[in-house]
GROMACS .gro file of N, CA, C and O in nm:
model
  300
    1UNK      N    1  -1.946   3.578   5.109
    1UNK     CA    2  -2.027   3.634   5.003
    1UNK      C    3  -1.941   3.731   4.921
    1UNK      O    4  -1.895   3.830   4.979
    2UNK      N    5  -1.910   3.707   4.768
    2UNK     CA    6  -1.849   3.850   4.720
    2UNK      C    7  -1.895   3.950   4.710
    2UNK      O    8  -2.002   3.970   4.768
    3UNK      N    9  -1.848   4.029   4.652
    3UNK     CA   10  -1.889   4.187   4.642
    3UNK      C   11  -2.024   4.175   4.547
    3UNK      O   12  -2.136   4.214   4.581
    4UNK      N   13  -1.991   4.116   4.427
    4UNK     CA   14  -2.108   4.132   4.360
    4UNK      C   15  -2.219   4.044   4.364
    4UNK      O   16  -2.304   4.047   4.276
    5UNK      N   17  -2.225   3.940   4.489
    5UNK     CA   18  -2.387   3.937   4.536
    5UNK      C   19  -2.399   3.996   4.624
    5UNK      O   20  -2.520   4.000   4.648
    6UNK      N   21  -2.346   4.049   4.693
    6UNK     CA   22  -2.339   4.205   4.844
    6UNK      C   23  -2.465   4.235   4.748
    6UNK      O   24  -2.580   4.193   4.744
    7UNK      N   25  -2.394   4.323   4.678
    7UNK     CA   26  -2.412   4.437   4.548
    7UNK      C   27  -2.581   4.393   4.526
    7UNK      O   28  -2.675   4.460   4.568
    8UNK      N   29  -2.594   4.253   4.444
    8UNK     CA   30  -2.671   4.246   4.404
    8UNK      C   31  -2.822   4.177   4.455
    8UNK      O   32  -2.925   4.152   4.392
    9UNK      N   33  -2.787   4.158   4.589
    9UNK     CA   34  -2.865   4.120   4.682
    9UNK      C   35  -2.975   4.222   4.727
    9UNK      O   36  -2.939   4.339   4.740
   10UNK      N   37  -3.104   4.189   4.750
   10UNK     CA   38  -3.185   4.293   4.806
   10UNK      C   39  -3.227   4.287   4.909
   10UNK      O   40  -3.350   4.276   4.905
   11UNK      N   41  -3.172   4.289   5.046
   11UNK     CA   42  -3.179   4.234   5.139
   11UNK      C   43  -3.236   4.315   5.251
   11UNK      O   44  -3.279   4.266   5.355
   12UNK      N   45  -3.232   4.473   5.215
   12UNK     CA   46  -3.293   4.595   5.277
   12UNK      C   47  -3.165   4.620   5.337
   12UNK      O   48  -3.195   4.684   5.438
   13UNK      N   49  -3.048   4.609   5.335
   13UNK     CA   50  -2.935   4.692   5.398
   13UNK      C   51  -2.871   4.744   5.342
   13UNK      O   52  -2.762   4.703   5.303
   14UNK      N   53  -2.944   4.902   5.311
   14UNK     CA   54  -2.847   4.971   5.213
   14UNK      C   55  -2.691   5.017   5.219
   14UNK      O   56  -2.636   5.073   5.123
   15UNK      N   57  -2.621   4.988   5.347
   15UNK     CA   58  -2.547   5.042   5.344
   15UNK      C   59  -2.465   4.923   5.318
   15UNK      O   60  -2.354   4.950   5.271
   16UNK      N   61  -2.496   4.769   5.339
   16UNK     CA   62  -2.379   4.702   5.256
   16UNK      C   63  -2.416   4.710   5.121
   16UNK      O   64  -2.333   4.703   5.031
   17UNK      N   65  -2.503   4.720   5.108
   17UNK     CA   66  -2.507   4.699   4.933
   17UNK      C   67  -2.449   4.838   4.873
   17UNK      O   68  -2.429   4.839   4.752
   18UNK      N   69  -2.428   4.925   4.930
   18UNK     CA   70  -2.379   5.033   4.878
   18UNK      C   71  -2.218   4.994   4.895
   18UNK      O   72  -2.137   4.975   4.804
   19UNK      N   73  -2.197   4.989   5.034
   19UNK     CA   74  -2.025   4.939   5.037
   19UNK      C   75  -1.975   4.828   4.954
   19UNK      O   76  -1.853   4.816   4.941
   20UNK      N   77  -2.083   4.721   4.880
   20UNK     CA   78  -2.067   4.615   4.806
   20UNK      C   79  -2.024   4.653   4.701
   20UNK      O   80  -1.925   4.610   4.643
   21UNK      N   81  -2.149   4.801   4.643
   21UNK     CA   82  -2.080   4.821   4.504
   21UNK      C   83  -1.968   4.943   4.507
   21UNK      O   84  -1.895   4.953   4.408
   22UNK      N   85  -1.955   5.019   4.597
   22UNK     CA   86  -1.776   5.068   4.609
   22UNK      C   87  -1.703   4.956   4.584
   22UNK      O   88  -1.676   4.956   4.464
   23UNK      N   89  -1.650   4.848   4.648
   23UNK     CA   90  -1.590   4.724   4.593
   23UNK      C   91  -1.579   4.694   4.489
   23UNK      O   92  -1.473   4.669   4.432
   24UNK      N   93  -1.711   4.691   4.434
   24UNK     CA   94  -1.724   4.594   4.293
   24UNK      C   95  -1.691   4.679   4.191
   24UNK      O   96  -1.657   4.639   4.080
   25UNK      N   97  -1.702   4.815   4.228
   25UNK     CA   98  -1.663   4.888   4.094
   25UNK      C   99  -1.469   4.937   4.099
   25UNK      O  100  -1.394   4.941   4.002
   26UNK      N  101  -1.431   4.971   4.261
   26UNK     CA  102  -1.301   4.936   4.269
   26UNK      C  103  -1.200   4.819   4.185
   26UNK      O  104  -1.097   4.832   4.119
   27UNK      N  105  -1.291   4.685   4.226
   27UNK     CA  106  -1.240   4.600   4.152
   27UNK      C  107  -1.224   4.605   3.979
   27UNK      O  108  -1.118   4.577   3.923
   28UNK      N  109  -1.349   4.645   3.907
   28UNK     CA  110  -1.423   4.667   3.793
   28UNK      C  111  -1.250   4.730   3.721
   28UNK      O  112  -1.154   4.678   3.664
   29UNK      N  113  -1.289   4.873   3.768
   29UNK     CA  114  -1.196   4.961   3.748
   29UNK      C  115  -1.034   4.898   3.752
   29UNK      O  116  -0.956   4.950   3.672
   30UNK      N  117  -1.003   4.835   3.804
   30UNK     CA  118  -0.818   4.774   3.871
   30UNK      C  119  -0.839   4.654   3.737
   30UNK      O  120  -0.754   4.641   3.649
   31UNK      N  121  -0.926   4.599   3.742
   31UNK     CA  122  -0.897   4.477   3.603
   31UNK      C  123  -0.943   4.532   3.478
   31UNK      O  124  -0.955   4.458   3.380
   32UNK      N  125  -0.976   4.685   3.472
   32UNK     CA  126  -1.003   4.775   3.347
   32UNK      C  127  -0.878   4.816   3.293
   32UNK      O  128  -0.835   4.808   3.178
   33UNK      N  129  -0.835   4.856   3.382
   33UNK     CA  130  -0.690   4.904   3.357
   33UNK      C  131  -0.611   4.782   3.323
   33UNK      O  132  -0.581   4.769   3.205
   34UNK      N  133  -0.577   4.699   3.400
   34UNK     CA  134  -0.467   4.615   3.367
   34UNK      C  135  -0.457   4.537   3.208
   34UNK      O  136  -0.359   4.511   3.138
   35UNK      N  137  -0.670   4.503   3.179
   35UNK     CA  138  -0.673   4.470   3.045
   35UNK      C  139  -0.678   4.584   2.942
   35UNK      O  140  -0.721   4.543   2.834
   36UNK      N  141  -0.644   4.727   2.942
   36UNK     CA  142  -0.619   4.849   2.849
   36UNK      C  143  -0.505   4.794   2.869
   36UNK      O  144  -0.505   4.689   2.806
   37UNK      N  145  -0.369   4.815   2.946
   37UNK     CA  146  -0.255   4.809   2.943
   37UNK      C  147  -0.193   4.638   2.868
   37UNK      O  148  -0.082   4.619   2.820
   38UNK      N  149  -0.276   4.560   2.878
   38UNK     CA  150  -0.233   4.445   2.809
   38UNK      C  151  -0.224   4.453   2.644
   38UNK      O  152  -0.134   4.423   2.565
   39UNK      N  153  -0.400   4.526   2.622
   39UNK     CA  154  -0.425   4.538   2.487
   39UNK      C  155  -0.346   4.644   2.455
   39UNK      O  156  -0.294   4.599   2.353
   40UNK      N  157  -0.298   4.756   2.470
   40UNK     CA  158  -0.194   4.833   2.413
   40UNK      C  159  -0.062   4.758   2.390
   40UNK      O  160   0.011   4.770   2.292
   41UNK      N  161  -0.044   4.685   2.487
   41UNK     CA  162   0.090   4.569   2.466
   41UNK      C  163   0.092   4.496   2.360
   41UNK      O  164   0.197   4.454   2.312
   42UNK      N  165  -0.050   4.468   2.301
   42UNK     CA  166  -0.055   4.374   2.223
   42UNK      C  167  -0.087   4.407   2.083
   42UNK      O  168  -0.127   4.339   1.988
   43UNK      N  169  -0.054   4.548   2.101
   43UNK     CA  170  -0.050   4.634   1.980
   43UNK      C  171  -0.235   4.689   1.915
   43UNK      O  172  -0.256   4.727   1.800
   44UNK      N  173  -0.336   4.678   2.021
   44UNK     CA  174  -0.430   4.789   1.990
   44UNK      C  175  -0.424   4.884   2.002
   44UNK      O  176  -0.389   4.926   2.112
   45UNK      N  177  -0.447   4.958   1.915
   45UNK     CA  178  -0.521   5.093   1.910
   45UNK      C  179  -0.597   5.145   2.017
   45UNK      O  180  -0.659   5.070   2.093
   46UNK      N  181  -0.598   5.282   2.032
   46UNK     CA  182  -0.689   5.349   2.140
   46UNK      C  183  -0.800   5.321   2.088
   46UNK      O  184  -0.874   5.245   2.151
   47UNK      N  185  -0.846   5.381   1.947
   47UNK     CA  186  -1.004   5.316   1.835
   47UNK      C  187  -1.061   5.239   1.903
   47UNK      O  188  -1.165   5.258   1.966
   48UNK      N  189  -0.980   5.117   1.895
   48UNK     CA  190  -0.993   5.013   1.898
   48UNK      C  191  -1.028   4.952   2.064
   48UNK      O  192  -1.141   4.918   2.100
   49UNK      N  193  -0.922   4.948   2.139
   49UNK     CA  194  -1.009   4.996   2.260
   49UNK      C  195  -1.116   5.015   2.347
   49UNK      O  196  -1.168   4.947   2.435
   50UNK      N  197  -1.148   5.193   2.270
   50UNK     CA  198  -1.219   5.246   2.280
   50UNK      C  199  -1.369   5.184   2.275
   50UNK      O  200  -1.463   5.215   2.349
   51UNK      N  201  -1.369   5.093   2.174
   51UNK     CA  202  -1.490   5.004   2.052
   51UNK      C  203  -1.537   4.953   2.164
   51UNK      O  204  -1.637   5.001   2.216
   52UNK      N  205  -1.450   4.814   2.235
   52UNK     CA  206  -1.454   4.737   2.325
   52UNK      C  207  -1.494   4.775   2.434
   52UNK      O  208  -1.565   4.693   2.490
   53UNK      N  209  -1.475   4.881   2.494
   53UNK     CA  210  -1.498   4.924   2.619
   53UNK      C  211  -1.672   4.995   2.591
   53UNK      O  212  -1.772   4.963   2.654
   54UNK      N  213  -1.666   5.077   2.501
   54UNK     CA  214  -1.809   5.123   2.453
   54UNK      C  215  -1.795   5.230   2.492
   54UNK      O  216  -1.902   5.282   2.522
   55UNK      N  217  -1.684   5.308   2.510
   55UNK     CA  218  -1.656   5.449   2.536
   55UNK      C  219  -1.591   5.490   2.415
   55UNK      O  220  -1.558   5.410   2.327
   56UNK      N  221  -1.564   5.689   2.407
   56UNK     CA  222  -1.455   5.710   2.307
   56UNK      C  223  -1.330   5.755   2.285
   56UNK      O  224  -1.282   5.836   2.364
   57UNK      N  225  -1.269   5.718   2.192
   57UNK     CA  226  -1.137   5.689   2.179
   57UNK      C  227  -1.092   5.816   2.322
   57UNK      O  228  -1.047   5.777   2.429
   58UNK      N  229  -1.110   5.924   2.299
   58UNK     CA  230  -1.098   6.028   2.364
   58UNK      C  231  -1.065   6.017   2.508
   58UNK      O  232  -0.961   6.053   2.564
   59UNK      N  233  -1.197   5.948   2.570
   59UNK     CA  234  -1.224   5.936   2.694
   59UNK      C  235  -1.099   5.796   2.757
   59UNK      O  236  -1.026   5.791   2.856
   60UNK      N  237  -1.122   5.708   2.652
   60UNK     CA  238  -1.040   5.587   2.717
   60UNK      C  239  -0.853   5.652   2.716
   60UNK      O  240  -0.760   5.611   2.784
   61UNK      N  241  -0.855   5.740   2.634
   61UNK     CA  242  -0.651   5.780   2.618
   61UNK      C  243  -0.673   5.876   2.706
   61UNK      O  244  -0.566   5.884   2.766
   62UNK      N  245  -0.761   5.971   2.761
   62UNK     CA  246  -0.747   6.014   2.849
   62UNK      C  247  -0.724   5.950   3.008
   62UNK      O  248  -0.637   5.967   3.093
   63UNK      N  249  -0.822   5.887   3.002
   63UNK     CA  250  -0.798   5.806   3.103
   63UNK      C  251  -0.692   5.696   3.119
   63UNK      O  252  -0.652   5.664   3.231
   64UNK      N  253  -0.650   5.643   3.015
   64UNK     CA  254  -0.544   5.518   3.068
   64UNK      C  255  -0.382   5.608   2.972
   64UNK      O  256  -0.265   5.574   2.989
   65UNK      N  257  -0.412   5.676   2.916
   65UNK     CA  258  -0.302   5.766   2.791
   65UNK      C  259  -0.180   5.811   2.873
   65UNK      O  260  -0.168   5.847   2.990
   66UNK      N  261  -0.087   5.796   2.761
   66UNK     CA  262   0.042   5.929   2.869
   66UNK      C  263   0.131   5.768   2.904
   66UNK      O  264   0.122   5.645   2.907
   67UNK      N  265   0.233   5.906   2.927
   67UNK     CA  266   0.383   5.835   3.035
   67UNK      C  267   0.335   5.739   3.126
   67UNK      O  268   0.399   5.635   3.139
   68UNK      N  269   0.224   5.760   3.194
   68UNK     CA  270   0.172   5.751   3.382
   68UNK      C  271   0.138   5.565   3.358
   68UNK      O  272   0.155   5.472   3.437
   69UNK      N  273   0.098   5.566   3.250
   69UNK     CA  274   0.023   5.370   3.185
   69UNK      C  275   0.092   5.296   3.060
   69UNK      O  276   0.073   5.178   3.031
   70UNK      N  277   0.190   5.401   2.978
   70UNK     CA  278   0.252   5.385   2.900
   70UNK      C  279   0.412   5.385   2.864
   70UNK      O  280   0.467   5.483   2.815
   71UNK      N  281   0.471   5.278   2.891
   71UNK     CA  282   0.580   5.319   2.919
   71UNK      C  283   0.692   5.280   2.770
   71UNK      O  284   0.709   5.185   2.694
   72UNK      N  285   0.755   5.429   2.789
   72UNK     CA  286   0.850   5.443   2.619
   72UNK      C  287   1.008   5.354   2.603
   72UNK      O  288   1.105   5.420   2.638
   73UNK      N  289   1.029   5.251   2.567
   73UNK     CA  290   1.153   5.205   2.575
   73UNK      C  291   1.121   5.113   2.671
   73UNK      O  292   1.014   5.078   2.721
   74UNK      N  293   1.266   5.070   2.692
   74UNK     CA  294   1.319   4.940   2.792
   74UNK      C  295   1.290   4.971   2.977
   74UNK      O  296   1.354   5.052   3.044
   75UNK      N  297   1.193   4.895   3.020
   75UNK     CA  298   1.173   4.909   3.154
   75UNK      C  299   1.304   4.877   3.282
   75UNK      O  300   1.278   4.891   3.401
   0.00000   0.00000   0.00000
């Protein structure tokens, strides 16, 4: 069973469905990032981004912004 019918199952066991959606939002989060870091590759904008995700510009460069996701020059 994946995480997100764990998650979305009502089965009366709260504690997998709770450990389901730790998972599912772990996961959520790890392929959030990797597609910010693609779309900056691919020459978007934070704006822009930002639009997509439905957050603002602010919140998304804070969170994925900087040295730490962005890297300057030749790897």
């Amino acid at each position: 069973m994946s995480a997100l019918s764990a998650a979305a199952e009502d089965d009366g066991d709260i504690f997998a469905g709770l450990a389901a959606l730790v998972e599912l939002r772990r996961r959520a989060d790890a392929r959030e990032e990797v597609l910010v870091l693609r779309a900056r590759g691919q020459g978007l904008t934070w704006a822009e981004i930002a639009v997509l995700l439905g957050v603002s510009k602010q919140a998304v460069h804070k969170k994925y912004g900087g040295s730490r996701f962005e890297r300057r020059g030749p790897a």
